[in-house]
mmCIF file of C-alpha atoms in Angstrom:
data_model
loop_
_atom_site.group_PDB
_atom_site.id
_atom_site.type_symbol
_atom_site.label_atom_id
_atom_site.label_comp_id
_atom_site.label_asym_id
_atom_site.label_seq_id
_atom_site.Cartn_x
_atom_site.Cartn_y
_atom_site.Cartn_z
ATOM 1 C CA UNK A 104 16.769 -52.018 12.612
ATOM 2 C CA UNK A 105 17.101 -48.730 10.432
ATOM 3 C CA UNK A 106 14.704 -46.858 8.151
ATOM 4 C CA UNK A 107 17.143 -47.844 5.604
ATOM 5 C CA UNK A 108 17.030 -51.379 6.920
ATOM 6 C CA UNK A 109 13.032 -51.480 6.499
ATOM 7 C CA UNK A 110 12.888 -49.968 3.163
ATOM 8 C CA UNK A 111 15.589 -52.630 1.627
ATOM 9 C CA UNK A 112 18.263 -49.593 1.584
ATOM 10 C CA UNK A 113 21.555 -50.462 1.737
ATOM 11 C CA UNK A 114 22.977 -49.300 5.401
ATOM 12 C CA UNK A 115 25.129 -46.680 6.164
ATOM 13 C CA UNK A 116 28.151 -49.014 6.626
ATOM 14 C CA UNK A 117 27.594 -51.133 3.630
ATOM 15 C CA UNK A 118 27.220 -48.003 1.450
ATOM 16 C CA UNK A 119 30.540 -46.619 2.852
ATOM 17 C CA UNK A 120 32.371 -50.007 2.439
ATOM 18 C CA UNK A 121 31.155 -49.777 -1.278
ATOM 19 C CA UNK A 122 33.137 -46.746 -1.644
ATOM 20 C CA UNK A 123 29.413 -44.568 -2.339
ATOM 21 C CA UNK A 124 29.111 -41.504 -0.624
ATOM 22 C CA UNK A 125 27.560 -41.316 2.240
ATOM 23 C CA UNK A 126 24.505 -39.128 2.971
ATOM 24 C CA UNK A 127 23.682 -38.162 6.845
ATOM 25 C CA UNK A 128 20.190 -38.569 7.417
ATOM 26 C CA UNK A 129 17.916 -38.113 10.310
ATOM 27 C CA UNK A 130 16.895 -41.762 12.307
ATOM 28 C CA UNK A 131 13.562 -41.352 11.860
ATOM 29 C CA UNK A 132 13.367 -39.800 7.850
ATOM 30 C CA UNK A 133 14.823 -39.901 4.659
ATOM 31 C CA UNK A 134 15.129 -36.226 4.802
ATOM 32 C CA UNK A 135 19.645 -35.767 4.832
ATOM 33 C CA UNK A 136 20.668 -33.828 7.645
ATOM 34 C CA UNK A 137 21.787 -30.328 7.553
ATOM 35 C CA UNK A 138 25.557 -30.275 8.760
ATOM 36 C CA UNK A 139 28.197 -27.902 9.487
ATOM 37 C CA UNK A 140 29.204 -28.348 5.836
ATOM 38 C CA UNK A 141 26.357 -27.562 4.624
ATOM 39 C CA UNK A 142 25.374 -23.643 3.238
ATOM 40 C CA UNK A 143 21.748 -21.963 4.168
ATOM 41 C CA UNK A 144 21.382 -20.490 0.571
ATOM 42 C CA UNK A 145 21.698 -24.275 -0.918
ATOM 43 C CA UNK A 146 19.561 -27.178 -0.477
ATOM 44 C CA UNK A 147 20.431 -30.779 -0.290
ATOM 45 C CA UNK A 148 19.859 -32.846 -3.412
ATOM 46 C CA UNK A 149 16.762 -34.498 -1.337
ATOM 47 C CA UNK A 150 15.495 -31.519 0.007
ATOM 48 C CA UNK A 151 11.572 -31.346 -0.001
ATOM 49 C CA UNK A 152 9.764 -28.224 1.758
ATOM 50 C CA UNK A 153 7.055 -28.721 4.686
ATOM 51 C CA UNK A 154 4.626 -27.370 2.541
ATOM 52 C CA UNK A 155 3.880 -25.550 -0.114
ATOM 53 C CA UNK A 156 2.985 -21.980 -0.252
ATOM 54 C CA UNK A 157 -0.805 -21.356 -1.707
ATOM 55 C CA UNK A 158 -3.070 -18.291 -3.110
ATOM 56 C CA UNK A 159 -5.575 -17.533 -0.451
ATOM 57 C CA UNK A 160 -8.714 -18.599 -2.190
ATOM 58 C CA UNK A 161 -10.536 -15.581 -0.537
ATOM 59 C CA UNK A 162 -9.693 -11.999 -0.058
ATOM 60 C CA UNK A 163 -9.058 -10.892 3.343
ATOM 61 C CA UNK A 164 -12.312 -9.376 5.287
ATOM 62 C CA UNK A 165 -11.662 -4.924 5.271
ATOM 63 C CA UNK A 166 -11.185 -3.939 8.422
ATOM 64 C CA UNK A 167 -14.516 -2.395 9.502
ATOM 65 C CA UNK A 168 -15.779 -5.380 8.666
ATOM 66 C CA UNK A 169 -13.091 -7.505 10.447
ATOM 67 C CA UNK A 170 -13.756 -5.357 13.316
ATOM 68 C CA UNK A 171 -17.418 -6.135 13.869
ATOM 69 C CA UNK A 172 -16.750 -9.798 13.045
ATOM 70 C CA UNK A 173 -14.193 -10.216 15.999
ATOM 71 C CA UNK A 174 -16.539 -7.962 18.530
ATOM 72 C CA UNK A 175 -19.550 -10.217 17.978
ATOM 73 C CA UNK A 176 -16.877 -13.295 18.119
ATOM 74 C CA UNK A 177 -15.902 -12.038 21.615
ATOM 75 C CA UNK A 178 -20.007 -11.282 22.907
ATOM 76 C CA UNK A 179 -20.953 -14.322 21.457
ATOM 77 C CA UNK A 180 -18.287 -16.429 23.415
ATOM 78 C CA UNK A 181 -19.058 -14.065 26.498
ATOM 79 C CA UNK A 182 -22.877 -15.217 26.184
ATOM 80 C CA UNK A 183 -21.797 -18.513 25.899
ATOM 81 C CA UNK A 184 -20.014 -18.401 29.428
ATOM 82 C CA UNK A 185 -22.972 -16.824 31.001
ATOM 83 C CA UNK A 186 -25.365 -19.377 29.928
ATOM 84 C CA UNK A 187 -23.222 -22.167 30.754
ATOM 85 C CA UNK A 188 -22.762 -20.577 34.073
ATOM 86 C CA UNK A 189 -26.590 -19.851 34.517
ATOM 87 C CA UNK A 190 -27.095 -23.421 33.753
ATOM 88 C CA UNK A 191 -24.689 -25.108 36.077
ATOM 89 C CA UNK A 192 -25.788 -22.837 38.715
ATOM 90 C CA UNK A 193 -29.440 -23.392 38.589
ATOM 91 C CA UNK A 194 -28.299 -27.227 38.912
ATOM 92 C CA UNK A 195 -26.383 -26.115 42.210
ATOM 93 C CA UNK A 196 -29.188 -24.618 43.417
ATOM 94 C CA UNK A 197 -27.091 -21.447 43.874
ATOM 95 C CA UNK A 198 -28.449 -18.257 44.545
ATOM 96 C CA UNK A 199 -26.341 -16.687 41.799
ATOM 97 C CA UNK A 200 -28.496 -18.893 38.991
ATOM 98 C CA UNK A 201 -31.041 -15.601 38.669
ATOM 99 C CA UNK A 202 -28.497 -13.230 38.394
ATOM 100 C CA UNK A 203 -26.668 -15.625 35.288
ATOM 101 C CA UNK A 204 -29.669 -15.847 33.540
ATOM 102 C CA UNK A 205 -30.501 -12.430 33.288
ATOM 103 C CA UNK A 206 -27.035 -12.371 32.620
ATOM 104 C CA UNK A 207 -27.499 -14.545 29.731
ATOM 105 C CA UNK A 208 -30.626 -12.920 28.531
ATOM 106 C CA UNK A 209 -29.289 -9.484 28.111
ATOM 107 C CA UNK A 210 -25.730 -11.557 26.677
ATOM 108 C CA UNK A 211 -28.189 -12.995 23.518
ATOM 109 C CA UNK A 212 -29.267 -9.634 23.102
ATOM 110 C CA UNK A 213 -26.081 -7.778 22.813
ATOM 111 C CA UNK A 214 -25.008 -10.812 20.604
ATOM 112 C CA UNK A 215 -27.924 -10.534 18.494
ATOM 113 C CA UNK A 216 -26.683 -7.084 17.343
ATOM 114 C CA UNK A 217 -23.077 -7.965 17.184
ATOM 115 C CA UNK A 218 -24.125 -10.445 14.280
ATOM 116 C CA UNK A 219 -26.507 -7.803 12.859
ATOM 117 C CA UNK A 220 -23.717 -5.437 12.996
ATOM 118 C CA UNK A 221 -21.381 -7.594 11.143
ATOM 119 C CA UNK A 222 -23.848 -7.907 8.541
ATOM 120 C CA UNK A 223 -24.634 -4.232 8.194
ATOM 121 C CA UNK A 224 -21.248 -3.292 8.134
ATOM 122 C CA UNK A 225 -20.272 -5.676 5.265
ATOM 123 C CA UNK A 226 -23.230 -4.514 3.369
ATOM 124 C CA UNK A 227 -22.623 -0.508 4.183
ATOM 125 C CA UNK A 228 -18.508 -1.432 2.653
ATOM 126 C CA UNK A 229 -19.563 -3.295 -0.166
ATOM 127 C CA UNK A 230 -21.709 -0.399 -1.128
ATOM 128 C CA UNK A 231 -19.726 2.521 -0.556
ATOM 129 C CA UNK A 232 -16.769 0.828 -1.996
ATOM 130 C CA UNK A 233 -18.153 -0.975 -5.317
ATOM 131 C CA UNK A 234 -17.941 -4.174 -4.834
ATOM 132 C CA UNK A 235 -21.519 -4.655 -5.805
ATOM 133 C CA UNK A 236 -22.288 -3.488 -9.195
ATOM 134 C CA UNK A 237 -26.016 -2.903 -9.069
ATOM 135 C CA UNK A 238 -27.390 0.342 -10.415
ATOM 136 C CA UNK A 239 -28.790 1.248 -7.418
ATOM 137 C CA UNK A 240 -24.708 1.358 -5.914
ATOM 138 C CA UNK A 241 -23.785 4.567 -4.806
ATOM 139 C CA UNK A 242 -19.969 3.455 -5.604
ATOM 140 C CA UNK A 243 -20.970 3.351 -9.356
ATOM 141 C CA UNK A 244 -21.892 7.766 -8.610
ATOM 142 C CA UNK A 245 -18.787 8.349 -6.661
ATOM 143 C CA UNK A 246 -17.083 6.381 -9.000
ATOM 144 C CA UNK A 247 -18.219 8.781 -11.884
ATOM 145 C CA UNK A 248 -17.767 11.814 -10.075
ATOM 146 C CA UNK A 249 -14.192 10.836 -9.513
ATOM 147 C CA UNK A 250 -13.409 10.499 -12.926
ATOM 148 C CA UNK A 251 -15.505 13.388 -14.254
ATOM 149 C CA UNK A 252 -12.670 15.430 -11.941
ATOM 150 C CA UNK A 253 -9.694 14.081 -13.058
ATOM 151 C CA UNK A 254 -10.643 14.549 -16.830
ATOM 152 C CA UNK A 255 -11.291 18.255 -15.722
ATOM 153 C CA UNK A 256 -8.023 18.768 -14.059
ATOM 154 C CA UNK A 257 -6.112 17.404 -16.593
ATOM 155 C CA UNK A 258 -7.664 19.744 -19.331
ATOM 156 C CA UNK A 259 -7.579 22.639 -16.850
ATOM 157 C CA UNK A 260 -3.625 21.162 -16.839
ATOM 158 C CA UNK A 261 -3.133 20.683 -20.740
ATOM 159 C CA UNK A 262 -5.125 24.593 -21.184
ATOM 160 C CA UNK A 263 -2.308 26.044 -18.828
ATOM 161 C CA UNK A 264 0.425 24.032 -20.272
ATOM 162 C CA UNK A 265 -0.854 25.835 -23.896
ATOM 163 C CA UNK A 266 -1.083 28.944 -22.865
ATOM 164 C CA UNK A 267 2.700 29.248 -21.120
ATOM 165 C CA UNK A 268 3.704 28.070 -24.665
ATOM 166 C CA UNK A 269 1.872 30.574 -26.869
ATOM 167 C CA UNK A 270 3.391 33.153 -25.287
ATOM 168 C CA UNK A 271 1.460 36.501 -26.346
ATOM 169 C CA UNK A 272 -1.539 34.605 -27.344
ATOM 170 C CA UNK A 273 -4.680 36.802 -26.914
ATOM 171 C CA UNK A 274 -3.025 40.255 -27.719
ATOM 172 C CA UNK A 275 -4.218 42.014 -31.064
ATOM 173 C CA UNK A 276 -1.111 43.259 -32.363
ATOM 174 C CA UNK A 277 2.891 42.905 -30.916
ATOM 175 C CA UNK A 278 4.356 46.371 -30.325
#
């Protein structure tokens, strides 16, 4: 028995004795079958996509930040090992228990700061890169300093651009 069979479809033999056309289609779907005849560039009338292409709802991390995130990703994990080693040794009775869990001590340290460090970092790029507007933002300064320079270089621009035209401005008489 076919999917056609199961879903009260017509089969592919009674559709062809009708004189209908005949559609390929997979066993197992109703998605038609891409044959020789048919192009890349068009679709089948029943075509329907895997899925559907959607906005990331958040923007992606900067890359300092990204950085520290996958560091303290990797010494967390790493710490992780060691006290699961430290553990299952000290059940073994092994001599290489004291060893893991200093091991695992120093791990939670170094693990500690990666998270602090991903946290600093995020905080030092949102602020040097104005993503928080507070007034104490030293983006909102930089920001303003920027702009103060480009009005003065395009005035410093429009004064030359005057002058060239004027010609003998600033003489007192022509000879």
């Amino acid at each position: 028995m076919g999917t056609a069979e199961r879903r009260g479809a017509p089969a592919d033999d009674d559709a062809a004795e009708a004189g209908a056309p005949v559609a390929r289609k997979t066993p197992d779907r109703d998605i038609p079958a891409a044959g020789p005849d048919t192009r890349a560039d068009e679709r089948p009338s029943g075509y329907r996509p895997l899925w559907t292409e959607e906005p990331a709802r958040r923007r992606r991390l900067p890359d300092p930040v990204r950085t520290a995130a996958v560091r303290a990703v990797l010494v967390v994990a790493v710490t992780l090992i060691l006290a699961m080693v430290a553990f299952l040794c000290t059940l073994a009775e092994s001599w290489l228990a004291f060893p893991m869990v200093l091991g695992s001590v120093a791990g939670t340290v170094v693990a500690t700061w990666g998270v602090l460090d991903v946290w600093v970092t995020r905080q030092v790029w949102n602020q040097r890169h104005g993503v928080v507007s507070v007034p104490s933002s030293t983006a909102r300064a930089m920001r303003r300093e920027r702009r103060r320079a480009r009005r003065l270089a395009r005035a410093a621009e429009r004064g030359r651009g005057r002058i060239g035209r004027r010609g003998g401005a600033g003489q007192l008489s022509h000879p």
